[in-house]
Coordinates of C-alpha atoms and ligand atoms in Angstrom, one line a residue:
X1 CA -17.4 123.9 12.6
X2 CA -13.6 124.0 12.3
X3 CA -13.3 123.2 16.0
X4 CA -15.1 119.8 15.6
X5 CA -13.4 118.9 12.4
X6 CA -10.0 119.6 14.0
X7 CA -10.6 117.8 17.3
X8 CA -12.2 114.8 15.6
X9 CA -8.9 113.9 14.2
X10 CA -6.0 115.1 16.2
X11 CA -2.7 115.5 14.4
X12 CA 0.5 115.6 16.5
X13 CA 2.5 118.9 16.3
X14 CA 5.5 117.0 14.8
X15 CA 3.3 115.8 11.9
X16 CA 2.2 119.4 11.2
X17 CA 5.8 120.6 11.2
X18 CA 7.1 117.8 9.0
X19 CA 4.2 118.0 6.6
X20 CA 4.2 121.7 6.2
X21 CA 8.0 121.8 5.7
X22 CA 7.4 119.2 2.9
X23 CA 4.9 121.5 1.3
X24 CA 1.8 119.4 2.2
X25 CA -1.1 121.6 1.2
X26 CA -3.7 119.8 3.3
X27 CA -1.7 120.1 6.5
X28 CA -0.9 123.7 5.7
X29 CA -4.6 124.5 5.3
X30 CA -5.4 122.7 8.6
X31 CA -2.7 124.5 10.4
X32 CA -4.1 127.8 9.2
X33 CA -7.5 126.7 10.5
X34 CA -5.8 126.2 13.9
X35 CA -4.3 129.7 13.7
X36 CA -7.8 131.1 12.9
X37 CA -9.6 129.1 15.5
X38 CA -10.7 130.9 18.7
X39 CA -10.3 127.6 20.7
X40 CA -7.4 128.1 23.1
X41 CA -6.2 124.5 22.6
X42 CA -6.0 125.1 18.9
X43 CA -4.1 128.3 19.6
X44 CA -1.6 126.4 21.7
X45 CA -1.0 123.8 19.0
X46 CA -0.7 126.5 16.4
X47 CA 2.0 128.3 18.4
X48 CA 4.0 125.2 18.8
X49 CA 3.8 124.5 15.1
X50 CA 4.8 128.1 14.3
X51 CA 7.7 128.1 16.8
X52 CA 9.1 124.8 15.3
X53 CA 8.8 126.2 11.8
X54 CA 10.3 129.6 12.6
X55 CA 13.7 128.9 11.0
X56 CA 12.0 128.1 7.7
X57 CA 10.1 131.4 7.6
X58 CA 11.0 134.9 6.4
X59 CA 12.4 134.0 3.0
X60 CA 9.5 135.1 0.8
X61 CA 9.0 138.3 -1.1
X62 CA 6.1 139.9 0.9
X63 CA 4.1 142.1 -1.3
X64 CA 1.1 144.1 -0.1
X65 CA -1.5 145.3 -2.6
X66 CA -4.3 147.8 -1.9
X67 CA -7.0 149.6 -3.9
X68 CA -10.6 150.4 -3.8
X69 CA -13.1 147.7 -4.8
X70 CA -13.2 147.5 -8.6
X71 CA -9.7 148.9 -9.1
X72 CA -8.6 145.5 -10.4
X73 CA -6.8 143.9 -7.5
X74 CA -8.0 140.4 -8.1
X75 CA -7.4 140.6 -11.9
X76 CA -3.9 142.0 -11.3
X77 CA -3.0 139.5 -8.6
X78 CA -4.3 136.6 -10.8
X79 CA -2.2 137.7 -13.7
X80 CA 0.9 138.7 -11.7
X81 CA 0.7 135.4 -9.9
X82 CA 0.5 133.4 -13.1
X83 CA 3.5 135.3 -14.5
X84 CA 5.5 134.5 -11.3
X85 CA 4.5 130.8 -11.4
X86 CA 5.6 130.7 -15.0
X87 CA 9.0 131.9 -13.8
X88 CA 9.1 129.1 -11.2
X89 CA 7.8 130.8 -8.1
X90 CA 5.3 129.5 -5.6
X91 CA 2.7 132.1 -4.9
X92 CA 0.5 132.5 -1.9
X93 CA -2.3 135.1 -1.7
X94 CA -3.7 136.1 1.7
X95 CA -6.2 138.9 2.5
X96 CA -6.9 141.3 5.3
X97 CA -10.4 142.4 5.4
X98 CA -11.8 143.3 8.8
X99 CA -15.1 144.3 7.2
X100 CA -15.8 140.7 6.0
X101 CA -17.7 139.9 9.2
X102 CA -20.2 142.7 8.5
X103 CA -20.5 142.0 4.8
X104 CA -21.2 138.4 5.6
X105 CA -18.3 137.0 3.6
X106 CA -14.9 138.0 2.4
X107 CA -14.7 140.1 -0.8
X108 CA -10.9 139.6 -0.7
X109 CA -8.7 136.7 -1.4
X110 CA -11.7 134.9 -2.8
X111 CA -10.9 132.0 -5.1
X112 CA -13.6 132.8 -7.5
X113 CA -12.1 136.2 -8.1
X114 CA -8.7 134.7 -9.1
X115 CA -9.8 132.0 -11.4
X116 CA -6.5 131.1 -13.0
X117 CA -4.5 131.0 -9.7
X118 CA -7.3 129.0 -8.1
X119 CA -6.6 126.2 -10.5
X120 CA -2.9 126.4 -10.2
X121 CA -1.1 123.8 -8.0
X122 CA 1.7 126.3 -7.4
X123 CA -0.6 128.8 -5.9
X124 CA -2.3 128.9 -2.5
X125 CA -5.2 131.3 -1.9
X126 CA -6.6 132.0 1.5
X127 CA -9.4 134.5 2.1
X128 CA -9.4 136.9 5.0
X129 CA -10.3 135.3 8.4
X130 CA -14.0 136.0 8.6
X131 CA -14.3 137.4 12.0
X132 CA -12.6 139.5 14.6
X133 CA -11.1 142.9 15.1
X134 CA -8.4 144.3 12.8
X135 CA -5.8 143.3 15.4
X136 CA -7.1 139.8 15.5
X137 CA -7.3 139.5 11.7
X138 CA -3.8 141.0 11.4
X139 CA -2.3 138.5 13.9
X140 CA -3.8 135.6 12.0
X141 CA -2.6 136.8 8.7
X142 CA 0.9 137.3 10.0
X143 CA 0.9 133.7 11.3
X144 CA -0.6 132.4 8.1
X145 CA 2.2 134.2 6.2
X146 CA 4.8 132.4 8.4
X147 CA 3.1 129.0 7.7
X148 CA 3.0 129.5 3.9
X149 CA 6.6 130.6 3.9
X150 CA 7.6 127.5 5.8
X151 CA 5.7 125.5 3.2
X152 CA 8.0 126.9 0.5
X153 CA 5.9 129.7 -1.0
X154 CA 8.5 132.3 -2.0
X155 CA 6.1 135.1 -3.0
X156 CA 3.3 136.1 -0.5
X157 CA 0.8 138.6 -1.7
X158 CA -1.3 140.2 0.9
X159 CA -4.4 141.9 -0.5
X160 CA -6.4 144.6 1.3
X161 CA -9.2 146.9 0.4
X162 CA -8.7 150.7 0.4
X163 CA -10.5 151.4 3.6
X164 CA -9.3 152.6 7.0
X165 CA -6.5 151.1 9.0
X166 CA -6.2 147.8 7.2
X167 CA -3.8 149.4 4.8
X168 CA -1.4 150.5 7.5
X169 CA -1.7 147.0 9.0
X170 CA -0.7 145.4 5.7
X171 CA 2.1 147.8 5.1
X172 CA 3.4 146.8 8.5
X173 CA 3.8 143.2 7.5
X174 CA 5.1 143.3 4.0
X175 CA 8.4 144.3 2.3
X176 CA 6.7 146.3 -0.5
X177 CA 3.4 148.1 -0.5
X178 CA 1.7 148.6 -3.8
X179 CA -1.2 151.0 -4.3
X180 CA -3.4 150.4 -7.3
X181 CA -5.3 153.4 -8.6
X182 CA -7.4 154.4 -11.5
X183 CA -7.2 157.4 -13.8
X184 CA -10.5 159.1 -12.9
X185 CA -12.0 162.4 -13.9
X186 CA -10.9 165.2 -11.6
X187 CA -10.0 163.1 -8.6
X188 CA -6.7 161.8 -9.9
X189 CA -5.0 162.7 -6.7
X190 CA -7.5 160.7 -4.5
X191 CA -4.7 158.5 -3.0
X192 CA -2.8 161.5 -1.8
X193 CA -5.7 162.9 0.1
X194 CA -6.0 159.7 2.0
X195 CA -2.4 159.8 3.2
X196 CA -1.7 156.5 1.6
X197 CA 1.1 157.9 -0.4
X198 CA 3.2 158.0 2.7
X199 CA 3.2 154.2 3.0
X200 CA 3.3 153.4 -0.8
X201 CA 6.4 151.9 -2.2
X202 CA 4.9 152.2 -5.7
X203 CA 1.8 153.4 -7.4
X204 CA 0.4 151.6 -10.4
X205 CA -2.4 153.2 -12.4
X206 CA -4.4 150.1 -13.5
X207 CA -6.6 149.6 -16.5
X208 CA -4.1 151.3 -18.8
X209 CA -5.5 149.6 -21.9
X210 CA -7.6 150.4 -24.9
X211 CA -8.5 154.1 -25.1
X212 CA -7.7 154.5 -21.4
X213 CA -3.9 154.4 -22.0
X214 CA -3.5 158.2 -22.5
X215 CA -5.6 159.0 -19.5
X216 CA -3.6 156.6 -17.3
X217 CA -0.4 158.1 -18.4
X218 CA -1.6 161.6 -17.6
X219 CA -2.6 160.4 -14.2
X220 CA 0.7 158.8 -13.7
X221 CA 2.4 162.1 -14.5
X222 CA 0.3 163.9 -11.9
X223 CA 1.2 161.3 -9.3
X224 CA 4.8 161.5 -10.1
X225 CA 4.8 165.3 -9.5
X226 CA 2.9 164.9 -6.3
X227 CA 5.2 162.2 -5.0
X228 CA 8.2 164.5 -5.4
X229 CA 6.6 166.7 -2.8
X230 CA 5.8 163.9 -0.4
X231 CA 9.0 161.9 -0.6
X232 CA 11.6 163.1 1.9
X233 CA 14.8 164.5 0.5
X234 CA 17.5 161.9 0.5
X235 CA 15.1 158.9 0.9
X236 CA 16.6 155.5 0.1
X237 CA 13.7 154.7 -2.2
X238 CA 11.7 157.0 -4.4
X239 CA 8.3 155.3 -5.1
X240 CA 7.9 154.9 -8.8
X241 CA 4.6 155.4 -10.7
X242 CA 3.7 152.9 -13.4
X243 CA 0.8 152.3 -15.7
X244 CA -0.4 148.7 -15.9
X245 CA -3.2 146.6 -17.2
X246 CA -3.9 143.5 -15.1
X247 CA -6.4 142.4 -17.7
X248 CA -3.9 142.6 -20.7
X249 CA -0.8 141.7 -18.7
X250 CA 0.7 145.0 -19.5
X251 CA 3.4 146.5 -17.3
X252 CA 3.4 143.7 -14.8
X253 CA 6.9 142.6 -15.8
X254 CA 8.1 146.1 -15.0
X255 CA 6.1 146.1 -11.8
X256 CA 7.8 143.0 -10.6
X257 CA 11.2 144.3 -11.7
X258 CA 10.6 147.3 -9.4
X259 CA 9.7 145.1 -6.5
X260 CA 13.1 143.3 -6.9
X261 CA 15.0 146.5 -7.4
X262 CA 13.5 147.9 -4.2
X263 CA 14.5 144.7 -2.4
X264 CA 18.1 145.0 -3.6
X265 CA 18.3 148.7 -2.8
X266 CA 16.8 148.2 0.7
X267 CA 19.0 145.1 1.3
X268 CA 22.2 147.0 0.3
X269 CA 21.5 149.9 2.6
X270 CA 20.4 147.7 5.5
X271 CA 16.9 149.1 5.4
X272 CA 15.4 145.8 4.5
X273 CA 16.6 144.1 7.8
X274 CA 15.6 147.2 9.8
X275 CA 12.1 147.0 8.3
X276 CA 11.7 143.3 9.1
X277 CA 13.0 143.8 12.6
X278 CA 10.7 146.7 13.3
X279 CA 7.8 144.6 11.9
X280 CA 8.6 141.7 14.3
X281 CA 8.4 144.1 17.2
X282 CA 5.2 145.6 16.0
X283 CA 3.8 142.0 15.5
X284 CA 4.7 141.4 19.2
X285 CA 3.1 144.6 20.4
X286 CA -0.1 144.0 18.4
X287 CA -0.3 140.5 19.8
X288 CA 0.2 141.8 23.3
X289 CA -2.6 144.3 22.9
X290 CA -4.8 141.6 21.4
X291 CA -4.1 139.2 24.3
X292 CA -4.6 141.9 27.0
X293 CA -7.9 142.8 25.5
X294 CA -8.8 139.1 25.3
X295 CA -7.8 138.6 29.0
X296 CA -9.8 141.7 29.9
X297 CA -13.0 140.4 28.2
X298 CA -12.5 136.9 29.6
X299 CA -12.4 138.3 33.1
X300 CA -15.8 137.4 34.6
X301 CA -16.0 140.6 36.7
X302 CA -15.1 142.9 33.8
X303 CA -17.3 140.8 31.5
X304 CA -20.4 141.5 33.5
X305 CA -19.6 145.0 34.6
X306 CA -18.3 146.4 31.2
X307 CA -21.7 146.9 29.6
X308 CA -22.9 148.8 32.7
X309 CA -19.7 150.9 32.7
X310 CA -20.1 151.6 29.0
X311 CA -23.7 152.6 29.5
X312 CA -22.7 155.1 32.2
X313 CA -20.0 156.6 29.9
X314 CA -22.6 156.8 27.1
X315 CA -25.1 158.7 29.2
X316 CA -22.5 161.0 30.6
X317 CA -22.6 159.9 34.3
X318 CA -19.1 158.5 34.3
X319 CA -16.0 160.0 32.9
X320 CA -14.1 157.8 30.4
X321 CA -11.0 158.2 32.5
X322 CA -12.7 157.0 35.7
X323 CA -14.3 154.1 33.7
X324 CA -10.9 153.0 32.6
X325 CA -9.6 153.3 36.2
X326 CA -12.5 151.1 37.3
X327 CA -11.8 148.4 34.7
X328 CA -8.1 148.4 35.5
X329 CA -8.8 148.0 39.2
X330 CA -11.0 145.0 38.5
X331 CA -8.1 143.5 36.6
X332 CA -5.9 144.2 39.7
X333 CA -3.8 146.7 37.6
Ligands
LIG1 P1 -11.1 144.4 -7.4 O1 -12.4 144.6 -6.7 O2 -10.1 145.4 -7.0 O3 -10.5 143.0 -7.0 O4 -11.3 144.4 -8.9 P2 -11.5 143.2 -10.0 O5 -10.2 142.6 -10.4 O6 -12.6 142.4 -9.5 O7 -12.0 144.1 -11.3 C1 -13.1 144.9 -11.3 C2 -13.6 145.1 -12.7 O8 -12.6 145.7 -13.5 C3 -13.9 143.7 -13.4 O9 -15.0 143.9 -14.2 C4 -12.6 143.5 -14.2 O10 -12.9 142.8 -15.4 C5 -12.2 145.0 -14.6 N1 -10.8 145.1 -14.7 C6 -9.8 144.6 -13.9 N2 -8.6 144.9 -14.3 C7 -8.7 145.5 -15.5 C8 -7.8 146.1 -16.5 O11 -6.6 146.0 -16.3 N3 -8.4 146.7 -17.6 C9 -9.7 146.8 -17.8 N4 -10.2 147.4 -18.8 N5 -10.6 146.3 -16.9 C10 -10.1 145.7 -15.8

């Protein structure tokens, strides 16, 4: 669908570049469609656009937000985004959700879930690319982030759902990783079990409103204690634990202040640049892996043999190591 729409009316690379640099939303959206397209020609144009816009990227505050479905991500992002826009920011919301293909549609970054931001001209919401491996989705989101930054968005929020590797992927592309949790009976240390604490720059206990405030504060206390155990001695940043209510706009000012405080602390110590540099390298490596796998699957020999090889591995007649040797040999490696 996107392929025909895009090729029906070809736009020169220079028009994309000038338009996006001027904040043209329509061209921005089209360029993101190019980034998401699986058509190699679209990919080539997208790379040229990205390369030309590179000097204009990297200036946004990149904030990752995770949490299980129902924790209040969209409500919080909607409210936080509106607060930031009121302060003069331009806010982009992207999503990483490698499960969206299976569920038949993205549950993240959905405009209907962020009804105030969706109507705001200073906001740009883009749902998760709807197909592909985590690696592919991650690459597209990183490139989309570069495009929205070039278009002048100075806050980029990347939303992900609290499952599997997508959280690690998001933490690897943002400056600050926020984990939203709920105060829940008995399992208040749920996040710690999942190992998420190690990548969290802050924990916010959401839905701290009405008669839930006390429980949220107790949960925050538990997490604070637990974090003391997990945070290495002498760390540059000690992840704070806040209580917030996205619904009542409570604690979100403090939350943003922490994001900025973290940025200053990390910048002053040089850790900010180091993190961005390491992320650029990991971006390159992810892309390399993605391309190598793409080349592998596109190879006609491998393409026809791979299902047979996998069947042999599955029924135990071929060792996985030998199977890999076979595939590598077909690739001439
Ligand atoms: P998401 O799945 O993480 O994006 O969660 P949503 O933002 O869609 O919220 C899930 C449900 O929790 C909705 O019914 C919201 O109205 C409710 N909710 C979200 N934030 C809050 C909050 O701060 N306080 C209360 N009491 N309810 C909230």
